mmCIF file of C-alpha atoms in Angstrom:
data_model
loop_
_atom_site.group_PDB
_atom_site.id
_atom_site.type_symbol
_atom_site.label_atom_id
_atom_site.label_comp_id
_atom_site.label_asym_id
_atom_site.label_seq_id
_atom_site.Cartn_x
_atom_site.Cartn_y
_atom_site.Cartn_z
ATOM 1 C CA UNK A 1 7.056 11.554 14.709
ATOM 2 C CA UNK A 2 6.250 7.709 15.026
ATOM 3 C CA UNK A 3 4.986 6.117 12.067
ATOM 4 C CA UNK A 4 1.656 4.382 11.034
ATOM 5 C CA UNK A 5 1.121 1.449 14.092
ATOM 6 C CA UNK A 6 -0.402 -1.425 13.516
ATOM 7 C CA UNK A 7 -0.969 -4.368 16.201
ATOM 8 C CA UNK A 8 -0.975 -7.058 16.913
ATOM 9 C CA UNK A 9 1.956 -7.810 14.261
ATOM 10 C CA UNK A 10 0.428 -11.601 14.098
ATOM 11 C CA UNK A 11 -2.897 -12.806 14.936
ATOM 12 C CA UNK A 12 -4.080 -16.030 14.979
ATOM 13 C CA UNK A 13 -7.403 -17.134 15.060
ATOM 14 C CA UNK A 14 -9.687 -20.354 14.633
ATOM 15 C CA UNK A 15 -12.502 -20.526 12.299
ATOM 16 C CA UNK A 16 -15.625 -18.589 13.301
ATOM 17 C CA UNK A 17 -13.480 -16.367 16.027
ATOM 18 C CA UNK A 18 -13.434 -12.597 15.484
ATOM 19 C CA UNK A 19 -10.177 -10.612 14.492
ATOM 20 C CA UNK A 20 -9.803 -7.065 15.516
ATOM 21 C CA UNK A 21 -6.682 -4.820 14.034
ATOM 22 C CA UNK A 22 -5.806 -1.905 14.860
ATOM 23 C CA UNK A 23 -4.370 0.984 12.995
ATOM 24 C CA UNK A 24 -2.929 4.534 14.775
ATOM 25 C CA UNK A 25 -2.383 6.868 12.017
ATOM 26 C CA UNK A 26 0.711 9.192 11.790
ATOM 27 C CA UNK A 27 0.592 12.177 14.378
ATOM 28 C CA UNK A 28 -1.478 14.914 12.325
ATOM 29 C CA UNK A 29 -2.993 12.325 9.974
ATOM 30 C CA UNK A 30 -6.842 12.197 9.405
ATOM 31 C CA UNK A 31 -7.230 10.145 6.498
ATOM 32 C CA UNK A 32 -6.901 6.115 7.245
ATOM 33 C CA UNK A 33 -7.108 3.546 4.540
ATOM 34 C CA UNK A 34 -7.076 -0.211 5.238
ATOM 35 C CA UNK A 35 -5.604 -2.996 2.327
ATOM 36 C CA UNK A 36 -5.128 -6.309 2.016
ATOM 37 C CA UNK A 37 -2.457 -8.391 0.782
ATOM 38 C CA UNK A 38 -3.449 -12.359 -0.005
ATOM 39 C CA UNK A 39 -0.585 -14.381 -0.571
ATOM 40 C CA UNK A 40 1.246 -14.147 -3.504
ATOM 41 C CA UNK A 41 -1.366 -11.519 -4.688
ATOM 42 C CA UNK A 42 -1.221 -7.509 -4.606
ATOM 43 C CA UNK A 43 -2.672 -4.929 -2.518
ATOM 44 C CA UNK A 44 -5.984 -4.705 -2.734
ATOM 45 C CA UNK A 45 -7.948 -1.546 -1.105
ATOM 46 C CA UNK A 46 -10.596 -2.235 1.470
ATOM 47 C CA UNK A 47 -11.694 0.820 3.000
ATOM 48 C CA UNK A 48 -10.935 4.822 3.580
ATOM 49 C CA UNK A 49 -12.100 6.419 6.455
ATOM 50 C CA UNK A 50 -12.113 9.842 8.253
ATOM 51 C CA UNK A 51 -12.482 10.614 12.252
ATOM 52 C CA UNK A 52 -16.094 8.960 12.517
ATOM 53 C CA UNK A 53 -16.829 8.627 9.245
ATOM 54 C CA UNK A 54 -16.522 6.000 6.551
ATOM 55 C CA UNK A 55 -15.526 7.306 3.341
ATOM 56 C CA UNK A 56 -15.354 4.832 0.607
ATOM 57 C CA UNK A 57 -15.742 0.982 1.585
ATOM 58 C CA UNK A 58 -16.038 -0.182 -2.181
ATOM 59 C CA UNK A 59 -13.360 -3.211 -1.335
ATOM 60 C CA UNK A 60 -15.090 -4.222 1.612
ATOM 61 C CA UNK A 61 -16.467 -7.667 1.558
ATOM 62 C CA UNK A 62 -20.097 -7.112 2.331
ATOM 63 C CA UNK A 63 -20.664 -9.856 5.128
ATOM 64 C CA UNK A 64 -18.690 -9.849 8.231
ATOM 65 C CA UNK A 65 -15.904 -7.214 8.024
ATOM 66 C CA UNK A 66 -16.465 -3.932 9.265
ATOM 67 C CA UNK A 67 -14.181 -0.805 10.167
ATOM 68 C CA UNK A 68 -14.368 2.504 12.322
ATOM 69 C CA UNK A 69 -12.373 5.104 13.099
ATOM 70 C CA UNK A 70 -13.529 6.997 16.545
ATOM 71 C CA UNK A 71 -12.668 10.383 17.582
ATOM 72 C CA UNK A 72 -10.516 8.901 19.998
ATOM 73 C CA UNK A 73 -8.288 5.994 19.537
ATOM 74 C CA UNK A 74 -7.282 3.508 16.566
ATOM 75 C CA UNK A 75 -9.277 2.438 13.825
ATOM 76 C CA UNK A 76 -10.562 -0.729 14.025
ATOM 77 C CA UNK A 77 -10.756 -3.113 11.241
ATOM 78 C CA UNK A 78 -12.881 -6.069 12.474
ATOM 79 C CA UNK A 79 -13.670 -9.578 10.969
ATOM 80 C CA UNK A 80 -16.463 -11.665 12.493
ATOM 81 C CA UNK A 81 -16.427 -15.404 12.380
ATOM 82 C CA UNK A 82 -12.850 -15.765 10.483
ATOM 83 C CA UNK A 83 -12.417 -17.848 7.644
ATOM 84 C CA UNK A 84 -9.315 -19.374 6.237
ATOM 85 C CA UNK A 85 -9.684 -17.604 3.103
ATOM 86 C CA UNK A 86 -9.472 -14.524 5.410
ATOM 87 C CA UNK A 87 -5.699 -15.265 6.116
ATOM 88 C CA UNK A 88 -3.924 -12.488 4.576
ATOM 89 C CA UNK A 89 -2.001 -9.507 5.768
ATOM 90 C CA UNK A 90 -3.696 -6.628 6.282
ATOM 91 C CA UNK A 91 -2.137 -2.906 6.122
ATOM 92 C CA UNK A 92 -3.270 0.227 7.110
ATOM 93 C CA UNK A 93 -1.691 3.708 5.729
ATOM 94 C CA UNK A 94 -2.600 7.286 6.715
ATOM 95 C CA UNK A 95 -2.339 10.651 4.859
ATOM 96 C CA UNK A 96 -2.567 14.012 5.852
ATOM 97 C CA UNK A 97 -4.793 15.357 3.067
ATOM 98 C CA UNK A 98 -6.934 14.328 0.329
ATOM 99 C CA UNK A 99 -6.491 15.099 -3.184
ATOM 100 C CA UNK A 100 -6.395 18.722 -4.653
ATOM 101 C CA UNK A 101 -2.726 20.063 -5.099
ATOM 102 C CA UNK A 102 -1.143 19.009 -2.239
ATOM 103 C CA UNK A 103 1.303 16.262 -1.380
ATOM 104 C CA UNK A 104 -0.799 13.338 -0.452
ATOM 105 C CA UNK A 105 1.713 10.778 0.253
ATOM 106 C CA UNK A 106 0.614 7.539 2.084
ATOM 107 C CA UNK A 107 2.420 6.026 4.748
ATOM 108 C CA UNK A 108 1.981 2.441 5.739
ATOM 109 C CA UNK A 109 2.425 0.259 8.673
ATOM 110 C CA UNK A 110 3.886 -2.946 8.907
ATOM 111 C CA UNK A 111 0.736 -4.662 9.058
ATOM 112 C CA UNK A 112 -0.984 -7.449 10.898
ATOM 113 C CA UNK A 113 -0.717 -10.828 9.662
ATOM 114 C CA UNK A 114 -3.717 -12.607 10.087
ATOM 115 C CA UNK A 115 -3.744 -16.659 10.180
ATOM 116 C CA UNK A 116 -6.890 -18.683 10.371
ATOM 117 C CA UNK A 117 -6.532 -22.095 11.828
ATOM 118 C CA UNK G 1 -11.173 1.106 -14.389
ATOM 119 C CA UNK G 2 -7.436 2.036 -13.479
ATOM 120 C CA UNK G 3 -5.136 -1.081 -13.978
ATOM 121 C CA UNK G 4 -1.556 -0.923 -12.867
ATOM 122 C CA UNK G 5 1.084 -3.297 -14.724
ATOM 123 C CA UNK G 6 4.897 -4.258 -13.397
ATOM 124 C CA UNK G 7 7.112 -5.601 -15.891
ATOM 125 C CA UNK G 8 9.199 -7.871 -15.185
ATOM 126 C CA UNK G 9 7.679 -9.641 -11.912
ATOM 127 C CA UNK G 10 11.180 -10.669 -11.198
ATOM 128 C CA UNK G 11 14.611 -9.713 -11.379
ATOM 129 C CA UNK G 12 18.034 -10.805 -10.735
ATOM 130 C CA UNK G 13 21.114 -8.603 -11.586
ATOM 131 C CA UNK G 14 24.625 -8.496 -10.376
ATOM 132 C CA UNK G 15 25.589 -6.084 -7.755
ATOM 133 C CA UNK G 16 26.728 -2.839 -8.678
ATOM 134 C CA UNK G 17 24.773 -2.824 -12.143
ATOM 135 C CA UNK G 18 22.231 0.004 -12.703
ATOM 136 C CA UNK G 19 18.672 -1.274 -13.213
ATOM 137 C CA UNK G 20 15.343 0.124 -14.231
ATOM 138 C CA UNK G 21 11.815 -1.084 -13.329
ATOM 139 C CA UNK G 22 8.750 -0.394 -15.252
ATOM 140 C CA UNK G 23 5.559 0.468 -14.167
ATOM 141 C CA UNK G 24 2.329 1.345 -16.563
ATOM 142 C CA UNK G 25 -1.373 2.334 -15.823
ATOM 143 C CA UNK G 26 -4.330 2.409 -18.281
ATOM 144 C CA UNK G 27 -5.701 5.578 -17.086
ATOM 145 C CA UNK G 28 -3.751 8.441 -17.333
ATOM 146 C CA UNK G 29 -5.881 10.746 -15.363
ATOM 147 C CA UNK G 30 -3.981 10.735 -12.222
ATOM 148 C CA UNK G 31 -2.099 13.121 -9.781
ATOM 149 C CA UNK G 32 0.331 11.340 -8.336
ATOM 150 C CA UNK G 33 2.367 7.995 -8.723
ATOM 151 C CA UNK G 34 4.301 6.236 -5.774
ATOM 152 C CA UNK G 35 7.083 3.833 -5.765
ATOM 153 C CA UNK G 36 7.184 1.834 -2.591
ATOM 154 C CA UNK G 37 9.446 -1.290 -1.472
ATOM 155 C CA UNK G 38 8.368 -3.867 0.406
ATOM 156 C CA UNK G 39 10.698 -6.457 2.049
ATOM 157 C CA UNK G 40 9.416 -10.323 2.791
ATOM 158 C CA UNK G 41 7.336 -10.006 5.643
ATOM 159 C CA UNK G 42 7.379 -6.729 6.463
ATOM 160 C CA UNK G 43 5.462 -3.441 5.502
ATOM 161 C CA UNK G 44 5.695 -0.855 2.462
ATOM 162 C CA UNK G 45 8.357 1.809 2.543
ATOM 163 C CA UNK G 46 7.464 4.749 0.547
ATOM 164 C CA UNK G 47 10.205 5.642 -1.817
ATOM 165 C CA UNK G 48 9.197 8.307 -4.190
ATOM 166 C CA UNK G 49 6.108 10.226 -4.748
ATOM 167 C CA UNK G 50 5.933 12.049 -7.950
ATOM 168 C CA UNK G 51 3.112 14.577 -8.743
ATOM 169 C CA UNK G 52 1.805 14.447 -12.110
ATOM 170 C CA UNK G 53 2.915 17.824 -12.822
ATOM 171 C CA UNK G 54 6.464 16.681 -12.460
ATOM 172 C CA UNK G 55 8.290 14.103 -14.700
ATOM 173 C CA UNK G 56 10.866 12.753 -12.074
ATOM 174 C CA UNK G 57 11.747 12.346 -8.589
ATOM 175 C CA UNK G 58 15.227 11.906 -7.156
ATOM 176 C CA UNK G 59 16.268 10.370 -4.076
ATOM 177 C CA UNK G 60 19.937 8.940 -3.615
ATOM 178 C CA UNK G 61 20.554 6.183 -6.268
ATOM 179 C CA UNK G 62 16.793 6.458 -6.634
ATOM 180 C CA UNK G 63 15.320 8.100 -9.823
ATOM 181 C CA UNK G 64 11.608 7.800 -10.558
ATOM 182 C CA UNK G 65 10.371 9.249 -14.150
ATOM 183 C CA UNK G 66 6.527 9.892 -15.222
ATOM 184 C CA UNK G 67 5.207 9.836 -18.680
ATOM 185 C CA UNK G 68 1.591 10.588 -17.965
ATOM 186 C CA UNK G 69 0.609 10.751 -21.777
ATOM 187 C CA UNK G 70 1.847 7.389 -22.373
ATOM 188 C CA UNK G 71 0.627 5.724 -19.099
ATOM 189 C CA UNK G 72 4.366 4.506 -17.831
ATOM 190 C CA UNK G 73 6.718 5.301 -14.981
ATOM 191 C CA UNK G 74 10.168 4.039 -14.694
ATOM 192 C CA UNK G 75 12.433 3.460 -11.191
ATOM 193 C CA UNK G 76 15.790 3.800 -11.974
ATOM 194 C CA UNK G 77 18.186 2.350 -9.100
ATOM 195 C CA UNK G 78 22.246 2.964 -9.706
ATOM 196 C CA UNK G 79 25.013 1.046 -8.592
ATOM 197 C CA UNK G 80 22.579 -1.711 -7.159
ATOM 198 C CA UNK G 81 23.678 -3.173 -3.718
ATOM 199 C CA UNK G 82 22.538 -6.327 -2.016
ATOM 200 C CA UNK G 83 20.382 -4.373 0.473
ATOM 201 C CA UNK G 84 18.224 -3.436 -2.632
ATOM 202 C CA UNK G 85 16.871 -6.917 -2.770
ATOM 203 C CA UNK G 86 13.264 -6.387 -2.163
ATOM 204 C CA UNK G 87 9.821 -6.254 -4.044
ATOM 205 C CA UNK G 88 8.985 -2.646 -5.561
ATOM 206 C CA UNK G 89 5.687 -1.803 -5.524
ATOM 207 C CA UNK G 90 4.209 0.896 -7.754
ATOM 208 C CA UNK G 91 0.628 2.661 -7.081
ATOM 209 C CA UNK G 92 -1.835 5.511 -8.289
ATOM 210 C CA UNK G 93 -4.749 6.792 -7.122
ATOM 211 C CA UNK G 94 -7.822 5.222 -8.125
ATOM 212 C CA UNK G 95 -9.178 8.602 -9.239
ATOM 213 C CA UNK G 96 -9.070 12.191 -8.721
ATOM 214 C CA UNK G 97 -9.948 13.479 -4.983
ATOM 215 C CA UNK G 98 -9.948 9.998 -3.534
ATOM 216 C CA UNK G 99 -6.299 8.829 -2.352
ATOM 217 C CA UNK G 100 -7.202 5.060 -2.149
ATOM 218 C CA UNK G 101 -4.413 3.414 -4.101
ATOM 219 C CA UNK G 102 -4.664 0.804 -7.134
ATOM 220 C CA UNK G 103 -1.109 -1.325 -6.989
ATOM 221 C CA UNK G 104 0.651 -3.246 -9.516
ATOM 222 C CA UNK G 105 1.910 -6.883 -8.491
ATOM 223 C CA UNK G 106 5.399 -5.455 -8.110
ATOM 224 C CA UNK G 107 8.576 -6.688 -9.384
ATOM 225 C CA UNK G 108 10.688 -8.999 -7.247
ATOM 226 C CA UNK G 109 14.084 -7.926 -7.093
ATOM 227 C CA UNK G 110 16.956 -9.815 -6.388
ATOM 228 C CA UNK G 111 20.823 -8.386 -6.175
ATOM 229 C CA UNK G 112 23.143 -11.167 -6.426
ATOM 230 C CA UNK G 113 26.229 -9.825 -4.232
#
């Protein structure tokens, strides 16, 4: 059972270009979370998705950022017109269920390190 | 708003020593707490998850405790090894029923051979 897979591992974009980050959750997991880790800062929640639904996007910047988790295929975090301040490590996590009394351990991918030049 | 604090921010100890990492959180209404390890330039590895009904969890040389009422958790590492050098993060769900996590800023651990 492969873990959470993110690609690419490293991504370099020029200012103004688009960045697309992909995340395939663990097999059997239907909940995906995206986090951002800015240099020398902690991880901050961005968005929580289930298949074809955005559940919570309270941590997403209002402009230029979007996320999806289609019925088929990986979850995509899309950053339009990137700026230098978008340079960070973007992590995806997945879990098998949400809330209640079940084990809701989150498993993280290796991250995508975005550098905007 | 949940806030998670980890002290100390950095810790260096000689190989073989036992050590304790601390995590505190402001809202005790959590239903689990998770400890992670992050190596430089790498992703997060889940170490231990403690459900709110539990007081501790053990995995090998690691033991994590949880005291919800006081808003504290500790990660105990026995007989430390150089390979334990990493940043250790604790995280709690932001609120019940939603698993988005609030992370502490981490403790950077260095084990001196």
